[in-house]
Amino acid sequence: MSKIKLIKAREVLDSRGFPTVEVEVSVDDTRFAGELCTGRAMVPSGASTGEGEALELRDGDLKRYQGKGVLKAVKNVQEKIAPSLIGRDFQLQSLLDDALRDLDGTPNKSNLGANALLGVSMAFLRAQALAQRIPTDQFIATHFGTPGTTLPIPLMNIINGGKHADNGLAIQEFMIVPAGFDRFSEALRAGAEIFHRLKKILQKQGLSTGVGDEGGFAPQFTGAKPHEQALTAICQAISDSGYQLGEQVFLALDSAASEFTDGQGGYHFEGQTLTSEQMIATYGQWAKQFPIISIEDGLSEHDWKGWAMMTRTLGTYCQLVGDDLFVTNPIQLKRGIDNQIANAILIKLNQIGTVTETLETMKLAAHAGYRTIMSHRSGETEDTFIADLAVGTDCGQIKTGSASRTDRIAKYNQLLRLEERLGDRASFAGLKLYEKFKK
Ligand code: PGA
Ligand code: ZN
């Protein structure tokens, strides 16, 4: 590793036009004395956030960006983090991240802000990879102790609801899962073709084809069962595109159910208030009608009793993913593993705030046999770190939006580059990942 020479932060805009933190870390070049290698990173931002997430520091000054400015976090990087780290030589990413955590001194990064810490953590990793002339994904693989050759299955969110759209759908994400292909590029092609086919289907039904935060359509279905209408339209788009439903392409949901609970154990759903049991029964019914392979945050992050029941009922044939439930936090995940809650975890760097803690959570998941899914946030940037992280850790799945909006496509394009660079060494996670769930 090499010495940190410079740390710089600035306020930039994310995909929703709100401010976020960008950081540059420069380190000594290991080959050319006197030269610097600079890594740059941008931090994403969620909308349907879990309560246990690390703190995203916002200025709260209503005269700027509706209070969402990040000048305080930028100042923390420049005035508190930089002076203490510049001139130091961290031999490992984990030592840098330990220093960041020590500087902050709180369990949820509420002192300096997780957005300040994460920007430095990611930019430092990139700078070190550059200094050593190793591509970022391979640098991560070396650290994580994995081959770094698996291209992930894309979980593509082609209908947006919940907090990411204004269309009355309680469920936030309707995803297609093109798993039955030999290569990532073929899976991505299928996903994009299905997305375009869906547009035609929605147009025929007289529905809007404007897109939501993650680039999926956000139609206002008018029937009594809008969720089934959405699932039906997607299945038709898959078949009409010439792909085999339930053989090549599957469906996945992210309910983000914490967003539609009534706080007393009930769920506001299609004009009714449902119990946890009724929500589970609804999912069970859908899984019979449609090839649903994965359900994320199917119940609220506070409904651990319901989650235990859901895992017993659906967990044998469905991937059950904890996002708001686990918030990429090893302590929360451990609690889930100990209580046999869920069987997979969504991985979001900014939920926990450093690269090292993210990797620690992923290791814990892998040891317990839980699957890991690398994820974007609904507020994104052109940064493609998660693509490198997905391949570098061989995690097998990535959730990074639909086949539109450059903030989402940037990640897919980076994965295409990685597939090309890996050449014959590249493998695609593919159907074998879901073998256990085959009905
Ligand atoms: P968020 O949504 O980034 O708004 O939290 C993504 C998700 O819930 O998976
Ligand atoms: Zn989610």
mmCIF file with all atom_site columns, C-alpha atoms in Angstrom, residues 83-288:
data_model
loop_
_atom_site.group_PDB
_atom_site.id
_atom_site.type_symbol
_atom_site.label_atom_id
_atom_site.label_alt_id
_atom_site.label_comp_id
_atom_site.label_asym_id
_atom_site.label_entity_id
_atom_site.label_seq_id
_atom_site.pdbx_PDB_ins_code
_atom_site.Cartn_x
_atom_site.Cartn_y
_atom_site.Cartn_z
_atom_site.occupancy
_atom_site.B_iso_or_equiv
_atom_site.pdbx_formal_charge
_atom_site.auth_seq_id
_atom_site.auth_comp_id
_atom_site.auth_asym_id
_atom_site.auth_atom_id
_atom_site.pdbx_PDB_model_num
ATOM 1   C CA . PRO A 1 83  ? -5.812  16.271  8.225   1.00 0.00 ? 83  PRO A CA 1
ATOM 2   C CA . SER A 1 84  ? -5.748  13.100  10.292  1.00 0.00 ? 84  SER A CA 1
ATOM 3   C CA . LEU A 1 85  ? -5.182  10.672  7.363   1.00 0.00 ? 85  LEU A CA 1
ATOM 4   C CA . ILE A 1 86  ? -2.846  12.555  5.035   1.00 0.00 ? 86  ILE A CA 1
ATOM 5   C CA . GLY A 1 87  ? 0.744   11.330  5.335   1.00 0.00 ? 87  GLY A CA 1
ATOM 6   C CA . ARG A 1 88  ? -0.299  7.953   6.735   1.00 0.00 ? 88  ARG A CA 1
ATOM 7   C CA . ASP A 1 89  ? 0.353   4.640   5.002   1.00 0.00 ? 89  ASP A CA 1
ATOM 8   C CA . PHE A 1 90  ? -2.492  2.170   5.597   1.00 0.00 ? 90  PHE A CA 1
ATOM 9   C CA . GLN A 1 91  ? -1.359  -1.326  4.751   1.00 0.00 ? 91  GLN A CA 1
ATOM 10  C CA . LEU A 1 92  ? -4.903  -2.628  4.429   1.00 0.00 ? 92  LEU A CA 1
ATOM 11  C CA . GLN A 1 93  ? -8.316  -1.246  3.504   1.00 0.00 ? 93  GLN A CA 1
ATOM 12  C CA . SER A 1 94  ? -9.540  -2.423  6.900   1.00 0.00 ? 94  SER A CA 1
ATOM 13  C CA . LEU A 1 95  ? -6.960  -0.244  8.695   1.00 0.00 ? 95  LEU A CA 1
ATOM 14  C CA . LEU A 1 96  ? -8.090  2.829   6.787   1.00 0.00 ? 96  LEU A CA 1
ATOM 15  C CA . ASP A 1 97  ? -11.723 2.012   7.554   1.00 0.00 ? 97  ASP A CA 1
ATOM 16  C CA . ASP A 1 98  ? -10.886 1.450   11.245  1.00 0.00 ? 98  ASP A CA 1
ATOM 17  C CA . ALA A 1 99  ? -9.284  4.897   11.318  1.00 0.00 ? 99  ALA A CA 1
ATOM 18  C CA . LEU A 1 100 ? -12.430 6.398   9.755   1.00 0.00 ? 100 LEU A CA 1
ATOM 19  C CA . ARG A 1 101 ? -14.639 4.692   12.327  1.00 0.00 ? 101 ARG A CA 1
ATOM 20  C CA . ASP A 1 102 ? -12.398 5.868   15.160  1.00 0.00 ? 102 ASP A CA 1
ATOM 21  C CA . LEU A 1 103 ? -12.544 9.436   13.901  1.00 0.00 ? 103 LEU A CA 1
ATOM 22  C CA . ASP A 1 104 ? -16.339 9.273   13.822  1.00 0.00 ? 104 ASP A CA 1
ATOM 23  C CA . GLY A 1 105 ? -16.638 7.457   17.141  1.00 0.00 ? 105 GLY A CA 1
ATOM 24  C CA . THR A 1 106 ? -20.351 6.528   16.917  1.00 0.00 ? 106 THR A CA 1
ATOM 25  C CA . PRO A 1 107 ? -21.982 3.188   16.013  1.00 0.00 ? 107 PRO A CA 1
ATOM 26  C CA . ASN A 1 108 ? -24.107 4.698   13.203  1.00 0.00 ? 108 ASN A CA 1
ATOM 27  C CA . LYS A 1 109 ? -21.571 7.227   11.845  1.00 0.00 ? 109 LYS A CA 1
ATOM 28  C CA . SER A 1 110 ? -23.759 10.107  13.047  1.00 0.00 ? 110 SER A CA 1
ATOM 29  C CA . ASN A 1 111 ? -20.839 12.314  13.968  1.00 0.00 ? 111 ASN A CA 1
ATOM 30  C CA . LEU A 1 112 ? -19.091 12.779  10.611  1.00 0.00 ? 112 LEU A CA 1
ATOM 31  C CA . GLY A 1 113 ? -21.799 11.181  8.449   1.00 0.00 ? 113 GLY A CA 1
ATOM 32  C CA . ALA A 1 114 ? -21.767 7.821   6.653   1.00 0.00 ? 114 ALA A CA 1
ATOM 33  C CA . ASN A 1 115 ? -21.754 9.740   3.348   1.00 0.00 ? 115 ASN A CA 1
ATOM 34  C CA . ALA A 1 116 ? -18.467 11.419  4.348   1.00 0.00 ? 116 ALA A CA 1
ATOM 35  C CA . LEU A 1 117 ? -16.882 8.149   5.529   1.00 0.00 ? 117 LEU A CA 1
ATOM 36  C CA . LEU A 1 118 ? -18.015 6.007   2.607   1.00 0.00 ? 118 LEU A CA 1
ATOM 37  C CA . GLY A 1 119 ? -16.768 8.480   0.001   1.00 0.00 ? 119 GLY A CA 1
ATOM 38  C CA . VAL A 1 120 ? -13.274 8.298   1.510   1.00 0.00 ? 120 VAL A CA 1
ATOM 39  C CA . SER A 1 121 ? -13.420 4.514   1.935   1.00 0.00 ? 121 SER A CA 1
ATOM 40  C CA . MET A 1 122 ? -14.332 3.812   -1.716  1.00 0.00 ? 122 MET A CA 1
ATOM 41  C CA . ALA A 1 123 ? -12.010 6.452   -3.190  1.00 0.00 ? 123 ALA A CA 1
ATOM 42  C CA . PHE A 1 124 ? -9.104  5.066   -1.117  1.00 0.00 ? 124 PHE A CA 1
ATOM 43  C CA . LEU A 1 125 ? -9.724  1.551   -2.443  1.00 0.00 ? 125 LEU A CA 1
ATOM 44  C CA . ARG A 1 126 ? -9.710  2.799   -6.022  1.00 0.00 ? 126 ARG A CA 1
ATOM 45  C CA . ALA A 1 127 ? -6.544  4.822   -5.454  1.00 0.00 ? 127 ALA A CA 1
ATOM 46  C CA . GLN A 1 128 ? -4.739  1.788   -4.024  1.00 0.00 ? 128 GLN A CA 1
ATOM 47  C CA . ALA A 1 129 ? -5.860  -0.401  -6.913  1.00 0.00 ? 129 ALA A CA 1
ATOM 48  C CA . LEU A 1 130 ? -4.561  2.218   -9.346  1.00 0.00 ? 130 LEU A CA 1
ATOM 49  C CA . ALA A 1 131 ? -1.263  2.520   -7.481  1.00 0.00 ? 131 ALA A CA 1
ATOM 50  C CA . GLN A 1 132 ? -0.779  -1.220  -7.765  1.00 0.00 ? 132 GLN A CA 1
ATOM 51  C CA . ARG A 1 133 ? -1.940  -1.374  -11.406 1.00 0.00 ? 133 ARG A CA 1
ATOM 52  C CA . ILE A 1 134 ? -4.683  -3.858  -10.526 1.00 0.00 ? 134 ILE A CA 1
ATOM 53  C CA . PRO A 1 135 ? -8.252  -3.403  -11.848 1.00 0.00 ? 135 PRO A CA 1
ATOM 54  C CA . THR A 1 136 ? -10.636 -2.478  -9.011  1.00 0.00 ? 136 THR A CA 1
ATOM 55  C CA . ASP A 1 137 ? -12.663 -5.705  -9.238  1.00 0.00 ? 137 ASP A CA 1
ATOM 56  C CA . GLN A 1 138 ? -9.510  -7.854  -9.060  1.00 0.00 ? 138 GLN A CA 1
ATOM 57  C CA . PHE A 1 139 ? -8.114  -5.751  -6.220  1.00 0.00 ? 139 PHE A CA 1
ATOM 58  C CA . ILE A 1 140 ? -11.339 -6.427  -4.291  1.00 0.00 ? 140 ILE A CA 1
ATOM 59  C CA . ALA A 1 141 ? -11.136 -10.152 -5.148  1.00 0.00 ? 141 ALA A CA 1
ATOM 60  C CA . THR A 1 142 ? -7.623  -10.382 -3.718  1.00 0.00 ? 142 THR A CA 1
ATOM 61  C CA . HIS A 1 143 ? -8.762  -8.756  -0.499  1.00 0.00 ? 143 HIS A CA 1
ATOM 62  C CA . PHE A 1 144 ? -11.938 -10.758 -0.217  1.00 0.00 ? 144 PHE A CA 1
ATOM 63  C CA . GLY A 1 145 ? -10.226 -14.042 -1.034  1.00 0.00 ? 145 GLY A CA 1
ATOM 64  C CA . THR A 1 146 ? -12.452 -14.945 -3.988  1.00 0.00 ? 146 THR A CA 1
ATOM 65  C CA . PRO A 1 147 ? -11.602 -15.617 -7.664  1.00 0.00 ? 147 PRO A CA 1
ATOM 66  C CA . GLY A 1 148 ? -13.429 -12.480 -8.857  1.00 0.00 ? 148 GLY A CA 1
ATOM 67  C CA . THR A 1 149 ? -14.617 -14.098 -12.060 1.00 0.00 ? 149 THR A CA 1
ATOM 68  C CA . THR A 1 150 ? -18.412 -14.429 -11.629 1.00 0.00 ? 150 THR A CA 1
ATOM 69  C CA . LEU A 1 151 ? -20.661 -12.034 -13.498 1.00 0.00 ? 151 LEU A CA 1
ATOM 70  C CA . PRO A 1 152 ? -23.869 -11.490 -11.499 1.00 0.00 ? 152 PRO A CA 1
ATOM 71  C CA . ILE A 1 153 ? -27.445 -12.198 -12.539 1.00 0.00 ? 153 ILE A CA 1
ATOM 72  C CA . PRO A 1 154 ? -29.111 -8.814  -13.045 1.00 0.00 ? 154 PRO A CA 1
ATOM 73  C CA . LEU A 1 155 ? -32.367 -8.303  -11.116 1.00 0.00 ? 155 LEU A CA 1
ATOM 74  C CA . MET A 1 156 ? -33.901 -5.631  -13.332 1.00 0.00 ? 156 MET A CA 1
ATOM 75  C CA . ASN A 1 157 ? -36.624 -3.464  -11.860 1.00 0.00 ? 157 ASN A CA 1
ATOM 76  C CA . ILE A 1 158 ? -38.888 -2.799  -14.830 1.00 0.00 ? 158 ILE A CA 1
ATOM 77  C CA . ILE A 1 159 ? -42.030 -1.654  -13.002 1.00 0.00 ? 159 ILE A CA 1
ATOM 78  C CA . ASN A 1 160 ? -41.550 0.865   -10.196 1.00 0.00 ? 160 ASN A CA 1
ATOM 79  C CA . GLY A 1 161 ? -44.074 1.519   -7.431  1.00 0.00 ? 161 GLY A CA 1
ATOM 80  C CA . GLY A 1 162 ? -44.037 2.436   -3.743  1.00 0.00 ? 162 GLY A CA 1
ATOM 81  C CA . LYS A 1 163 ? -41.851 5.396   -2.850  1.00 0.00 ? 163 LYS A CA 1
ATOM 82  C CA . HIS A 1 164 ? -40.151 5.358   -6.252  1.00 0.00 ? 164 HIS A CA 1
ATOM 83  C CA . ALA A 1 165 ? -43.255 6.303   -8.245  1.00 0.00 ? 165 ALA A CA 1
ATOM 84  C CA . ASP A 1 166 ? -46.674 7.968   -7.855  1.00 0.00 ? 166 ASP A CA 1
ATOM 85  C CA . ASN A 1 167 ? -48.838 5.209   -9.253  1.00 0.00 ? 167 ASN A CA 1
ATOM 86  C CA . GLY A 1 168 ? -50.605 3.676   -6.262  1.00 0.00 ? 168 GLY A CA 1
ATOM 87  C CA . LEU A 1 169 ? -48.716 0.338   -6.342  1.00 0.00 ? 169 LEU A CA 1
ATOM 88  C CA . ALA A 1 170 ? -47.826 -0.637  -2.763  1.00 0.00 ? 170 ALA A CA 1
ATOM 89  C CA . ILE A 1 171 ? -45.016 -2.910  -3.925  1.00 0.00 ? 171 ILE A CA 1
ATOM 90  C CA . GLN A 1 172 ? -41.936 -0.923  -4.823  1.00 0.00 ? 172 GLN A CA 1
ATOM 91  C CA . GLU A 1 173 ? -40.173 -3.104  -7.386  1.00 0.00 ? 173 GLU A CA 1
ATOM 92  C CA . PHE A 1 174 ? -41.229 -5.651  -9.999  1.00 0.00 ? 174 PHE A CA 1
ATOM 93  C CA . MET A 1 175 ? -38.061 -7.215  -11.382 1.00 0.00 ? 175 MET A CA 1
ATOM 94  C CA . ILE A 1 176 ? -37.191 -9.615  -14.164 1.00 0.00 ? 176 ILE A CA 1
ATOM 95  C CA . VAL A 1 177 ? -34.444 -12.130 -13.469 1.00 0.00 ? 177 VAL A CA 1
ATOM 96  C CA . PRO A 1 178 ? -32.808 -13.369 -16.681 1.00 0.00 ? 178 PRO A CA 1
ATOM 97  C CA . ALA A 1 179 ? -30.905 -16.268 -15.108 1.00 0.00 ? 179 ALA A CA 1
ATOM 98  C CA . GLY A 1 180 ? -31.141 -19.008 -17.762 1.00 0.00 ? 180 GLY A CA 1
ATOM 99  C CA . PHE A 1 181 ? -28.321 -17.778 -19.987 1.00 0.00 ? 181 PHE A CA 1
ATOM 100 C CA . ASP A 1 182 ? -24.664 -18.671 -20.444 1.00 0.00 ? 182 ASP A CA 1
ATOM 101 C CA . ARG A 1 183 ? -23.291 -15.158 -20.300 1.00 0.00 ? 183 ARG A CA 1
ATOM 102 C CA . PHE A 1 184 ? -24.071 -11.919 -18.503 1.00 0.00 ? 184 PHE A CA 1
ATOM 103 C CA . SER A 1 185 ? -24.225 -10.024 -21.803 1.00 0.00 ? 185 SER A CA 1
ATOM 104 C CA . GLU A 1 186 ? -26.926 -12.400 -23.079 1.00 0.00 ? 186 GLU A CA 1
ATOM 105 C CA . ALA A 1 187 ? -28.917 -12.030 -19.860 1.00 0.00 ? 187 ALA A CA 1
ATOM 106 C CA . LEU A 1 188 ? -28.675 -8.254  -20.092 1.00 0.00 ? 188 LEU A CA 1
ATOM 107 C CA . ARG A 1 189 ? -29.785 -8.343  -23.708 1.00 0.00 ? 189 ARG A CA 1
ATOM 108 C CA . ALA A 1 190 ? -32.856 -10.396 -22.751 1.00 0.00 ? 190 ALA A CA 1
ATOM 109 C CA . GLY A 1 191 ? -33.635 -7.937  -19.940 1.00 0.00 ? 191 GLY A CA 1
ATOM 110 C CA . ALA A 1 192 ? -33.418 -4.927  -22.245 1.00 0.00 ? 192 ALA A CA 1
ATOM 111 C CA . GLU A 1 193 ? -35.530 -6.592  -24.932 1.00 0.00 ? 193 GLU A CA 1
ATOM 112 C CA . ILE A 1 194 ? -38.217 -7.488  -22.386 1.00 0.00 ? 194 ILE A CA 1
ATOM 113 C CA . PHE A 1 195 ? -38.175 -3.902  -21.088 1.00 0.00 ? 195 PHE A CA 1
ATOM 114 C CA . HIS A 1 196 ? -38.811 -2.576  -24.600 1.00 0.00 ? 196 HIS A CA 1
ATOM 115 C CA . ARG A 1 197 ? -41.554 -5.150  -25.192 1.00 0.00 ? 197 ARG A CA 1
ATOM 116 C CA . LEU A 1 198 ? -43.225 -4.159  -21.937 1.00 0.00 ? 198 LEU A CA 1
ATOM 117 C CA . LYS A 1 199 ? -43.342 -0.569  -23.143 1.00 0.00 ? 199 LYS A CA 1
ATOM 118 C CA . LYS A 1 200 ? -45.403 -1.669  -26.160 1.00 0.00 ? 200 LYS A CA 1
ATOM 119 C CA . ILE A 1 201 ? -47.750 -3.721  -23.969 1.00 0.00 ? 201 ILE A CA 1
ATOM 120 C CA . LEU A 1 202 ? -48.354 -0.809  -21.606 1.00 0.00 ? 202 LEU A CA 1
ATOM 121 C CA . GLN A 1 203 ? -48.897 1.574   -24.530 1.00 0.00 ? 203 GLN A CA 1
ATOM 122 C CA . LYS A 1 204 ? -51.526 -0.806  -25.955 1.00 0.00 ? 204 LYS A CA 1
ATOM 123 C CA . GLN A 1 205 ? -53.345 -0.733  -22.615 1.00 0.00 ? 205 GLN A CA 1
ATOM 124 C CA . GLY A 1 206 ? -53.338 3.072   -22.762 1.00 0.00 ? 206 GLY A CA 1
ATOM 125 C CA . LEU A 1 207 ? -50.980 3.295   -19.762 1.00 0.00 ? 207 LEU A CA 1
ATOM 126 C CA . SER A 1 208 ? -48.176 5.748   -19.145 1.00 0.00 ? 208 SER A CA 1
ATOM 127 C CA . THR A 1 209 ? -44.638 4.693   -20.066 1.00 0.00 ? 209 THR A CA 1
ATOM 128 C CA . GLY A 1 210 ? -42.858 7.396   -18.093 1.00 0.00 ? 210 GLY A CA 1
ATOM 129 C CA . VAL A 1 211 ? -40.173 5.928   -15.832 1.00 0.00 ? 211 VAL A CA 1
ATOM 130 C CA . GLY A 1 212 ? -39.635 6.035   -12.057 1.00 0.00 ? 212 GLY A CA 1
ATOM 131 C CA . ASP A 1 213 ? -36.479 6.599   -10.016 1.00 0.00 ? 213 ASP A CA 1
ATOM 132 C CA . GLU A 1 214 ? -34.867 3.298   -10.987 1.00 0.00 ? 214 GLU A CA 1
ATOM 133 C CA . GLY A 1 215 ? -35.710 3.502   -14.685 1.00 0.00 ? 215 GLY A CA 1
ATOM 134 C CA . GLY A 1 216 ? -38.686 1.110   -14.656 1.00 0.00 ? 216 GLY A CA 1
ATOM 135 C CA . PHE A 1 217 ? -42.118 2.071   -15.932 1.00 0.00 ? 217 PHE A CA 1
ATOM 136 C CA . ALA A 1 218 ? -44.546 3.555   -13.450 1.00 0.00 ? 218 ALA A CA 1
ATOM 137 C CA . PRO A 1 219 ? -48.014 2.845   -14.926 1.00 0.00 ? 219 PRO A CA 1
ATOM 138 C CA . GLN A 1 220 ? -51.220 3.600   -13.067 1.00 0.00 ? 220 GLN A CA 1
ATOM 139 C CA . PHE A 1 221 ? -53.067 0.266   -13.269 1.00 0.00 ? 221 PHE A CA 1
ATOM 140 C CA . THR A 1 222 ? -56.772 0.864   -12.712 1.00 0.00 ? 222 THR A CA 1
ATOM 141 C CA . GLY A 1 223 ? -58.169 -2.591  -11.894 1.00 0.00 ? 223 GLY A CA 1
ATOM 142 C CA . ALA A 1 224 ? -58.960 -3.929  -8.419  1.00 0.00 ? 224 ALA A CA 1
ATOM 143 C CA . LYS A 1 225 ? -55.756 -6.010  -8.410  1.00 0.00 ? 225 LYS A CA 1
ATOM 144 C CA . PRO A 1 226 ? -53.077 -3.713  -9.849  1.00 0.00 ? 226 PRO A CA 1
ATOM 145 C CA . HIS A 1 227 ? -50.198 -5.891  -8.591  1.00 0.00 ? 227 HIS A CA 1
ATOM 146 C CA . GLU A 1 228 ? -51.422 -8.929  -10.524 1.00 0.00 ? 228 GLU A CA 1
ATOM 147 C CA . GLN A 1 229 ? -51.910 -6.707  -13.574 1.00 0.00 ? 229 GLN A CA 1
ATOM 148 C CA . ALA A 1 230 ? -48.281 -5.638  -13.304 1.00 0.00 ? 230 ALA A CA 1
ATOM 149 C CA . LEU A 1 231 ? -47.073 -9.233  -12.972 1.00 0.00 ? 231 LEU A CA 1
ATOM 150 C CA . THR A 1 232 ? -49.237 -10.362 -15.893 1.00 0.00 ? 232 THR A CA 1
ATOM 151 C CA . ALA A 1 233 ? -47.957 -7.571  -18.153 1.00 0.00 ? 233 ALA A CA 1
ATOM 152 C CA . ILE A 1 234 ? -44.351 -8.508  -17.338 1.00 0.00 ? 234 ILE A CA 1
ATOM 153 C CA . CYS A 1 235 ? -44.966 -12.217 -18.038 1.00 0.00 ? 235 CYS A CA 1
ATOM 154 C CA . GLN A 1 236 ? -46.490 -11.311 -21.375 1.00 0.00 ? 236 GLN A CA 1
ATOM 155 C CA . ALA A 1 237 ? -43.478 -9.131  -22.210 1.00 0.00 ? 237 ALA A CA 1
ATOM 156 C CA . ILE A 1 238 ? -41.158 -12.063 -21.449 1.00 0.00 ? 238 ILE A CA 1
ATOM 157 C CA . SER A 1 239 ? -43.114 -14.507 -23.648 1.00 0.00 ? 239 SER A CA 1
ATOM 158 C CA . ASP A 1 240 ? -43.627 -11.977 -26.449 1.00 0.00 ? 240 ASP A CA 1
ATOM 159 C CA . SER A 1 241 ? -39.868 -11.389 -26.516 1.00 0.00 ? 241 SER A CA 1
ATOM 160 C CA . GLY A 1 242 ? -39.374 -15.086 -27.250 1.00 0.00 ? 242 GLY A CA 1
ATOM 161 C CA . TYR A 1 243 ? -37.939 -16.071 -23.867 1.00 0.00 ? 243 TYR A CA 1
ATOM 162 C CA . GLN A 1 244 ? -39.130 -18.982 -21.761 1.00 0.00 ? 244 GLN A CA 1
ATOM 163 C CA . LEU A 1 245 ? -40.968 -17.871 -18.683 1.00 0.00 ? 245 LEU A CA 1
ATOM 164 C CA . GLY A 1 246 ? -39.834 -19.788 -15.608 1.00 0.00 ? 246 GLY A CA 1
ATOM 165 C CA . GLU A 1 247 ? -37.030 -21.476 -17.538 1.00 0.00 ? 247 GLU A CA 1
ATOM 166 C CA . GLN A 1 248 ? -34.878 -18.603 -18.745 1.00 0.00 ? 248 GLN A CA 1
ATOM 167 C CA . VAL A 1 249 ? -36.471 -15.594 -17.112 1.00 0.00 ? 249 VAL A CA 1
ATOM 168 C CA . PHE A 1 250 ? -38.014 -15.395 -13.629 1.00 0.00 ? 250 PHE A CA 1
ATOM 169 C CA . LEU A 1 251 ? -39.647 -12.664 -11.561 1.00 0.00 ? 251 LEU A CA 1
ATOM 170 C CA . ALA A 1 252 ? -38.581 -10.987 -8.328  1.00 0.00 ? 252 ALA A CA 1
ATOM 171 C CA . LEU A 1 253 ? -40.273 -8.478  -6.036  1.00 0.00 ? 253 LEU A CA 1
ATOM 172 C CA . ASP A 1 254 ? -39.075 -5.881  -3.589  1.00 0.00 ? 254 ASP A CA 1
ATOM 173 C CA . SER A 1 255 ? -42.114 -5.049  -1.489  1.00 0.00 ? 255 SER A CA 1
ATOM 174 C CA . ALA A 1 256 ? -40.267 -2.564  0.762   1.00 0.00 ? 256 ALA A CA 1
ATOM 175 C CA . ALA A 1 257 ? -43.155 -3.447  3.103   1.00 0.00 ? 257 ALA A CA 1
ATOM 176 C CA . SER A 1 258 ? -42.004 -1.158  5.924   1.00 0.00 ? 258 SER A CA 1
ATOM 177 C CA . GLU A 1 259 ? -43.369 1.636   3.719   1.00 0.00 ? 259 GLU A CA 1
ATOM 178 C CA . PHE A 1 260 ? -46.957 0.335   3.758   1.00 0.00 ? 260 PHE A CA 1
ATOM 179 C CA . THR A 1 261 ? -47.407 -0.954  7.303   1.00 0.00 ? 261 THR A CA 1
ATOM 180 C CA . ASP A 1 262 ? -49.866 0.744   9.605   1.00 0.00 ? 262 ASP A CA 1
ATOM 181 C CA . GLY A 1 263 ? -47.447 0.452   12.531  1.00 0.00 ? 263 GLY A CA 1
ATOM 182 C CA . GLN A 1 264 ? -49.741 -2.005  14.358  1.00 0.00 ? 264 GLN A CA 1
ATOM 183 C CA . GLY A 1 265 ? -48.928 -5.160  12.456  1.00 0.00 ? 265 GLY A CA 1
ATOM 184 C CA . GLY A 1 266 ? -51.224 -4.431  9.508   1.00 0.00 ? 266 GLY A CA 1
ATOM 185 C CA . TYR A 1 267 ? -50.347 -3.786  5.865   1.00 0.00 ? 267 TYR A CA 1
ATOM 186 C CA . HIS A 1 268 ? -52.223 -1.300  3.662   1.00 0.00 ? 268 HIS A CA 1
ATOM 187 C CA . PHE A 1 269 ? -52.621 -3.266  0.484   1.00 0.00 ? 269 PHE A CA 1
ATOM 188 C CA . GLU A 1 270 ? -55.027 -2.826  -2.451  1.00 0.00 ? 270 GLU A CA 1
ATOM 189 C CA . GLY A 1 271 ? -57.583 -0.964  -0.375  1.00 0.00 ? 271 GLY A CA 1
ATOM 190 C CA . GLN A 1 272 ? -57.523 -3.404  2.561   1.00 0.00 ? 272 GLN A CA 1
ATOM 191 C CA . THR A 1 273 ? -55.549 -3.868  5.759   1.00 0.00 ? 273 THR A CA 1
ATOM 192 C CA . LEU A 1 274 ? -53.889 -7.282  5.692   1.00 0.00 ? 274 LEU A CA 1
ATOM 193 C CA . THR A 1 275 ? -52.220 -9.230  8.511   1.00 0.00 ? 275 THR A CA 1
ATOM 194 C CA . SER A 1 276 ? -48.721 -10.701 8.109   1.00 0.00 ? 276 SER A CA 1
ATOM 195 C CA . GLU A 1 277 ? -50.338 -14.103 7.470   1.00 0.00 ? 277 GLU A CA 1
ATOM 196 C CA . GLN A 1 278 ? -52.507 -12.642 4.731   1.00 0.00 ? 278 GLN A CA 1
ATOM 197 C CA . MET A 1 279 ? -49.515 -10.936 3.104   1.00 0.00 ? 279 MET A CA 1
ATOM 198 C CA . ILE A 1 280 ? -47.632 -14.252 3.149   1.00 0.00 ? 280 ILE A CA 1
ATOM 199 C CA . ALA A 1 281 ? -50.665 -16.013 1.666   1.00 0.00 ? 281 ALA A CA 1
ATOM 200 C CA . THR A 1 282 ? -50.810 -13.385 -1.091  1.00 0.00 ? 282 THR A CA 1
ATOM 201 C CA . TYR A 1 283 ? -47.149 -14.009 -1.955  1.00 0.00 ? 283 TYR A CA 1
ATOM 202 C CA . GLY A 1 284 ? -47.757 -17.767 -1.852  1.00 0.00 ? 284 GLY A CA 1
ATOM 203 C CA . GLN A 1 285 ? -50.669 -17.372 -4.258  1.00 0.00 ? 285 GLN A CA 1
ATOM 204 C CA . TRP A 1 286 ? -48.651 -15.209 -6.632  1.00 0.00 ? 286 TRP A CA 1
ATOM 205 C CA . ALA A 1 287 ? -45.770 -17.679 -6.538  1.00 0.00 ? 287 ALA A CA 1
ATOM 206 C CA . LYS A 1 288 ? -48.216 -20.338 -7.820  1.00 0.00 ? 288 LYS A CA 1
#
